[in-house]
């Protein structure tokens, strides 16, 4: 393509864009259509749609499901539906699953009506999900993107879906407590299939003990604020480093580094400086800014984290390893109610940091491991990294069979 042709294409795209159409209208010129494509009777073979309406910034919500969806695709054809073209382009580099971008609601309706999909999966509660939920022929299933005791994990939007896949009994009880008039039969326990992946070690091995500190961010409001970094963070890191042959793997939530909360950012910068100074003295600490936190679990000998999905993921994948939680509200009774996992783990509260963080050998004893194993069953049932994916596939099989039978029965009624 020549430079002249390229410039012509760019100008055409600009004119046909929504801002371009507005400008033409203001100038008194004939308005152009804002849409840059049309769809009509698009035929795509497939049984399962995975709907993602959000921007690239939330791609992690779908990304963690890709290995499981690729396994599902070996049994039932899977199609990824995007409402933001940048998101489709991002996932083009990550998976070979078929993808389609549907900007307009009319195109989405056309796409659904002229294909034979049976199930639609949702990894979040995006507002645009309700456009997809309008399709009556699909079984709409919310599969979420994590398992956590945060308040944000339960939404009244769960009522809009035909089924909601959850990890286990803890999630069922969470929905029972939080929602009014909710049909608990909608919930299907499948464990944590999106964690059933193999990871190669990323950081260099260490002959001593490696403790990961993984604080969450401060949340959208105080009710959802579970971070420990501004309350205990510096003390936690200093206490770990005061012990012999022990290093810190610091992996904060990605939003901590860009936080607008002064106390959070100051604590974060102080921890980074402490780790740098310690490393200069020969302790090979690691500050991990980005990447999949799960890839670091096998390189650790213990974890300190807040109420978030990270602690439960660690319990799922490494139940034999010590797990320490934090409580910024200094209210053990409330924490035990809101986050049952706290009953099976040591909890850092005001003033007990050193007492809790110097007893790693005790937390590795058979008695402590047994308590964590029992709590793991409460959260994930009998499912583990060998069975969760199969539980997910079996649940999809059952829903497909049920819906196919319903469609067959409906068609017979129409003929009669």
XYZ file of C-alpha atoms in Angstrom:
416
model
C 0.000 0.000 0.000
C 1.311 3.434 -0.953
C 1.539 6.307 1.507
C -1.214 8.075 -0.424
C -3.535 5.058 -0.165
C -2.765 4.672 3.537
C -3.561 8.331 4.214
C -6.798 7.936 2.283
C -7.831 4.950 4.420
C -7.035 6.839 7.628
C -9.076 9.842 6.504
C -12.006 7.603 5.572
C -11.926 5.905 8.956
C -11.823 9.251 10.735
C -14.779 10.615 8.753
C -16.876 7.488 9.364
C -16.113 7.423 13.072
C -18.632 8.779 15.552
C -16.653 12.017 16.144
C -16.265 12.373 12.379
C -19.993 12.008 11.822
C -20.650 14.641 14.492
C -18.236 17.034 12.811
C -19.876 16.547 9.394
C -23.291 17.212 10.886
C -22.016 20.418 12.550
C -20.595 21.583 9.229
C -23.956 21.035 7.555
C -22.723 18.129 5.476
C -24.662 14.901 4.933
C -24.103 12.768 8.050
C -22.372 9.427 7.699
C -23.177 6.276 9.618
C -21.205 5.831 12.837
C -20.986 2.045 12.532
C -17.981 0.661 10.690
C -19.494 -2.726 9.901
C -22.750 -4.589 9.390
C -23.626 -8.215 10.121
C -26.317 -10.370 8.603
C -26.924 -14.097 9.119
C -23.414 -14.862 10.320
C -23.055 -18.645 10.635
C -20.577 -19.931 13.184
C -20.467 -23.528 14.309
C -20.346 -23.780 18.074
C -22.122 -24.768 21.257
C -20.607 -22.390 23.820
C -20.252 -18.612 23.720
C -17.904 -16.856 26.147
C -19.058 -13.255 26.433
C -16.606 -10.490 27.366
C -17.863 -6.920 27.126
C -15.086 -5.117 28.989
C -11.930 -3.325 27.922
C -8.383 -4.693 27.857
C -7.756 -3.403 31.397
C -9.958 -6.209 32.706
C -8.577 -8.883 30.411
C -7.173 -10.840 33.371
C -10.733 -11.872 34.207
C -10.974 -13.876 30.993
C -7.296 -14.644 30.553
C -7.107 -16.964 33.553
C -9.885 -19.086 32.038
C -8.198 -19.657 28.660
C -6.567 -23.070 29.415
C -9.887 -24.384 30.741
C -11.818 -22.983 27.787
C -9.321 -24.482 25.372
C -9.852 -27.845 27.056
C -13.615 -27.346 26.805
C -13.167 -26.580 23.101
C -11.827 -30.107 22.608
C -15.299 -31.378 23.529
C -17.634 -28.541 22.531
C -16.901 -25.739 20.080
C -16.197 -22.472 21.957
C -16.500 -18.965 20.481
C -15.270 -15.815 22.248
C -17.530 -12.792 21.796
C -16.061 -9.322 22.406
C -17.737 -5.912 22.522
C -14.432 -3.960 22.439
C -12.224 -4.510 19.402
C -9.042 -3.816 21.394
C -9.898 -6.719 23.682
C -10.260 -9.081 20.721
C -6.893 -7.965 19.374
C -5.288 -8.543 22.768
C -6.612 -12.099 23.011
C -5.566 -12.835 19.442
C -2.035 -13.150 20.805
C -3.074 -15.471 23.647
C -5.398 -18.104 22.215
C -6.408 -19.760 18.971
C -10.062 -19.987 20.044
C -12.373 -18.378 17.440
C -13.294 -14.772 18.226
C -15.758 -12.188 17.009
C -16.181 -8.478 17.757
C -19.772 -7.242 17.919
C -19.968 -3.543 18.713
C -23.690 -2.967 18.254
C -26.520 -4.622 20.140
C -28.295 -5.301 16.830
C -25.278 -7.259 15.610
C -25.195 -9.300 18.814
C -28.871 -10.221 18.422
C -28.339 -11.168 14.775
C -25.344 -13.297 15.683
C -27.226 -15.204 18.377
C -30.404 -15.645 16.327
C -28.684 -17.151 13.290
C -26.515 -19.660 15.134
C -27.149 -22.702 17.264
C -25.349 -21.820 20.495
C -26.661 -23.420 23.666
C -24.631 -21.868 26.521
C -23.184 -18.433 27.219
C -20.488 -18.054 29.876
C -19.717 -14.792 31.723
C -16.510 -14.124 33.705
C -17.729 -10.897 35.350
C -20.813 -8.764 35.957
C -20.180 -6.148 33.293
C -23.114 -3.826 32.634
C -23.283 -4.897 28.983
C -23.865 -8.494 30.089
C -27.554 -7.662 30.171
C -27.613 -7.194 26.415
C -26.429 -10.774 26.006
C -28.774 -12.022 28.733
C -31.707 -10.993 26.557
C -31.154 -14.085 24.356
C -33.766 -16.653 25.519
C -32.343 -19.655 23.670
C -29.117 -19.713 25.689
C -28.333 -21.084 29.133
C -26.632 -18.103 30.780
C -23.901 -19.162 33.224
C -21.828 -16.874 35.427
C -18.424 -18.473 36.080
C -16.720 -15.459 37.703
C -12.954 -14.876 37.741
C -11.961 -15.779 41.276
C -12.954 -17.026 44.719
C -12.762 -14.582 47.595
C -14.459 -13.622 50.840
C -14.625 -9.964 49.829
C -18.098 -8.429 49.865
C -17.778 -7.696 46.158
C -17.807 -11.426 45.382
C -21.579 -11.639 45.841
C -23.843 -9.509 43.683
C -27.609 -9.374 43.345
C -26.906 -9.710 39.617
C -26.462 -13.427 40.286
C -30.255 -13.656 40.041
C -30.096 -12.772 36.338
C -28.190 -15.915 35.330
C -29.621 -19.392 34.859
C -26.683 -20.925 36.695
C -23.766 -19.603 38.746
C -20.635 -21.732 38.983
C -18.924 -21.426 42.372
C -15.931 -23.045 44.025
C -17.671 -24.861 46.865
C -19.694 -24.700 50.059
C -18.146 -21.459 51.311
C -19.425 -19.630 48.226
C -22.880 -21.171 48.659
C -23.033 -19.910 52.243
C -21.776 -16.507 51.086
C -24.706 -16.206 48.668
C -27.133 -17.466 51.316
C -26.040 -14.772 53.775
C -25.798 -11.856 51.360
C -28.813 -12.201 49.045
C -32.547 -12.072 49.690
C -34.909 -14.412 47.844
C -32.091 -16.047 45.900
C -32.607 -19.519 44.477
C -29.611 -21.482 45.794
C -30.298 -24.254 43.280
C -28.747 -21.935 40.679
C -25.321 -22.568 42.271
C -23.097 -25.324 40.867
C -19.849 -26.238 42.663
C -16.909 -26.887 40.335
C -13.812 -26.094 42.423
C -11.204 -23.825 40.827
C -10.533 -25.127 37.275
C -8.849 -21.891 36.184
C -5.958 -22.687 38.538
C -5.256 -26.121 37.076
C -2.139 -25.102 35.155
C 1.536 -25.963 35.363
C 4.005 -23.153 36.037
C 7.758 -23.072 35.643
C 9.719 -21.327 38.444
C 10.464 -17.697 37.642
C 12.722 -16.499 40.453
C 16.111 -17.996 41.286
C 16.143 -20.786 43.894
C 17.210 -19.979 47.452
C 18.687 -22.333 50.014
C 16.849 -20.619 52.879
C 13.188 -19.761 53.440
C 11.169 -17.696 50.930
C 8.105 -15.908 52.309
C 5.719 -14.158 49.934
C 3.972 -10.986 51.058
C 1.037 -10.301 48.724
C -1.170 -7.458 49.967
C -4.373 -6.597 48.162
C -5.391 -3.035 47.215
C -7.614 -0.715 49.254
C -10.823 -1.367 47.294
C -13.416 1.052 45.976
C -14.672 1.960 49.447
C -13.952 1.302 53.114
C -16.295 -1.697 53.236
C -14.180 -3.392 50.557
C -10.855 -2.268 52.019
C -8.911 -5.331 53.144
C -5.358 -4.202 52.485
C -2.726 -4.585 55.194
C -0.010 -2.563 53.526
C -0.735 0.777 55.197
C -1.326 -0.818 58.620
C 1.135 -3.712 58.877
C 3.127 -3.801 55.631
C 6.436 -2.284 56.713
C 6.425 -4.197 60.007
C 5.675 -7.475 58.196
C 8.633 -7.097 55.841
C 11.012 -5.982 58.605
C 10.022 -8.932 60.793
C 10.524 -11.469 58.013
C 13.940 -10.082 57.134
C 15.019 -10.132 60.784
C 14.952 -13.936 60.715
C 17.993 -15.924 59.567
C 18.175 -17.362 56.030
C 14.876 -15.777 55.059
C 14.043 -13.650 52.044
C 10.929 -11.786 50.939
C 9.051 -12.180 47.684
C 6.935 -9.027 47.523
C 4.015 -9.239 45.072
C 1.480 -6.471 45.735
C -1.813 -6.104 43.908
C -1.155 -4.213 40.637
C -3.264 -1.267 41.823
C -1.069 -0.600 44.859
C 1.778 0.987 42.892
C -0.649 3.449 41.267
C -2.819 4.067 44.325
C -3.980 7.585 45.146
C -4.079 6.710 48.851
C -1.056 8.429 50.400
C -0.629 5.924 53.245
C -0.701 3.008 50.798
C 1.845 4.498 48.385
C 4.172 5.576 51.192
C 4.129 2.088 52.717
C 4.706 0.524 49.296
C 7.716 2.734 48.550
C 9.132 2.098 52.020
C 8.891 -1.672 51.503
C 10.600 -1.468 48.119
C 13.431 0.542 49.678
C 13.796 -1.932 52.568
C 14.022 -4.836 50.130
C 16.612 -3.049 47.999
C 18.781 -2.278 51.016
C 18.476 -5.864 52.247
C 19.407 -7.217 48.818
C 22.502 -5.029 48.779
C 23.523 -6.800 51.992
C 23.290 -10.209 50.328
C 19.655 -11.320 50.799
C 18.192 -12.037 47.312
C 14.756 -10.507 47.844
C 12.333 -10.139 44.959
C 9.881 -7.348 44.182
C 7.553 -8.664 41.469
C 5.687 -5.783 39.823
C 3.678 -7.668 37.200
C 2.823 -11.130 35.924
C 0.803 -14.066 37.190
C 1.169 -14.459 40.935
C 0.327 -18.163 40.687
C 3.619 -18.787 38.909
C 5.465 -17.908 42.143
C 3.607 -20.151 44.572
C 5.883 -23.162 44.157
C 8.953 -21.021 44.860
C 7.656 -20.049 48.312
C 7.744 -21.645 51.740
C 4.895 -19.572 53.134
C 2.463 -16.769 52.318
C 1.256 -13.616 54.075
C -1.761 -11.998 52.463
C -5.054 -10.236 53.087
C -8.655 -11.279 52.571
C -8.686 -11.731 48.796
C -8.569 -14.466 46.185
C -4.786 -14.807 46.639
C -5.011 -16.530 50.015
C -7.671 -18.958 48.829
C -5.692 -19.706 45.665
C -2.702 -20.512 47.869
C -4.858 -22.756 50.052
C -6.116 -24.541 46.930
C -2.705 -25.063 45.330
C -0.424 -25.317 48.382
C -2.439 -26.561 51.387
C 0.722 -28.055 52.871
C 2.396 -24.624 53.147
C 1.862 -22.047 55.937
C -0.652 -19.291 55.204
C -0.886 -16.167 57.376
C -3.733 -13.645 57.039
C -4.128 -10.043 58.183
C -6.972 -8.152 59.818
C -6.829 -4.375 59.425
C -9.992 -3.959 61.525
C -8.559 -5.858 64.488
C -11.844 -7.741 64.923
C -11.259 -11.500 64.961
C -14.910 -12.412 65.545
C -16.094 -10.390 62.548
C -13.267 -11.750 60.412
C -14.170 -15.336 61.293
C -17.738 -14.682 60.157
C -16.881 -12.865 56.938
C -13.882 -15.030 56.016
C -14.025 -18.563 57.469
C -10.499 -19.268 56.223
C -9.274 -17.086 59.105
C -10.287 -19.871 61.508
C -7.621 -22.119 59.982
C -4.742 -19.626 59.770
C -2.753 -17.366 62.075
C -4.047 -13.785 61.811
C -1.952 -10.634 62.170
C -3.618 -7.953 64.294
C -2.324 -4.843 66.015
C 0.807 -5.633 68.007
C 1.179 -9.367 67.319
C 3.242 -9.177 64.098
C 6.454 -10.553 65.591
C 4.666 -13.310 67.521
C 2.864 -14.524 64.399
C 5.722 -14.162 61.913
C 8.392 -16.047 63.864
C 6.571 -19.404 64.155
C 6.880 -20.789 60.618
C 8.051 -24.216 61.818
C 4.905 -24.577 63.932
C 2.666 -23.790 60.944
C 4.295 -26.607 58.968
C 3.416 -29.298 61.522
C 0.933 -32.070 60.583
C -1.708 -30.638 62.922
C -1.690 -27.258 61.152
C -1.687 -28.892 57.720
C -4.722 -30.988 58.678
C -6.664 -27.879 59.743
C -5.890 -26.180 56.445
C -6.877 -29.299 54.510
C -10.268 -29.351 56.222
C -10.823 -25.669 55.415
C -9.736 -26.299 51.836
C -12.534 -28.862 51.526
C -15.032 -26.305 52.812
C -14.031 -23.841 50.091
C -13.421 -26.230 47.195
C -15.099 -29.517 48.102
C -13.244 -32.631 47.045
C -12.077 -30.844 43.904
C -8.384 -30.197 43.426
C -5.965 -29.493 40.581
C -6.680 -32.969 39.201
C -10.482 -32.855 39.353
C -11.757 -29.233 39.164
C -11.417 -28.984 35.395
C -13.300 -32.247 34.969
C -16.028 -31.020 37.328
C -16.364 -27.916 35.139
C -16.538 -29.987 31.936
C -19.106 -32.337 33.465
C -21.278 -29.387 34.519
C -21.171 -27.960 30.982
C -22.030 -31.384 29.528
C -25.062 -31.618 31.800
C -26.309 -28.142 30.910
C -25.858 -28.786 27.185
C -27.761 -32.052 27.390
C -30.595 -30.479 29.366
C -30.925 -27.506 27.033
C -30.794 -29.685 23.912
C -33.626 -31.772 25.306
C -35.611 -28.621 26.080
C -35.113 -27.303 22.540
C -36.189 -30.643 21.082
C -39.327 -30.679 23.240
C -40.164 -27.065 22.332
C -39.790 -27.781 18.617
C -42.102 -30.784 18.898
C -44.724 -28.653 20.645
C -44.551 -26.061 17.887
C -45.040 -28.740 15.177
C -48.001 -30.217 16.988
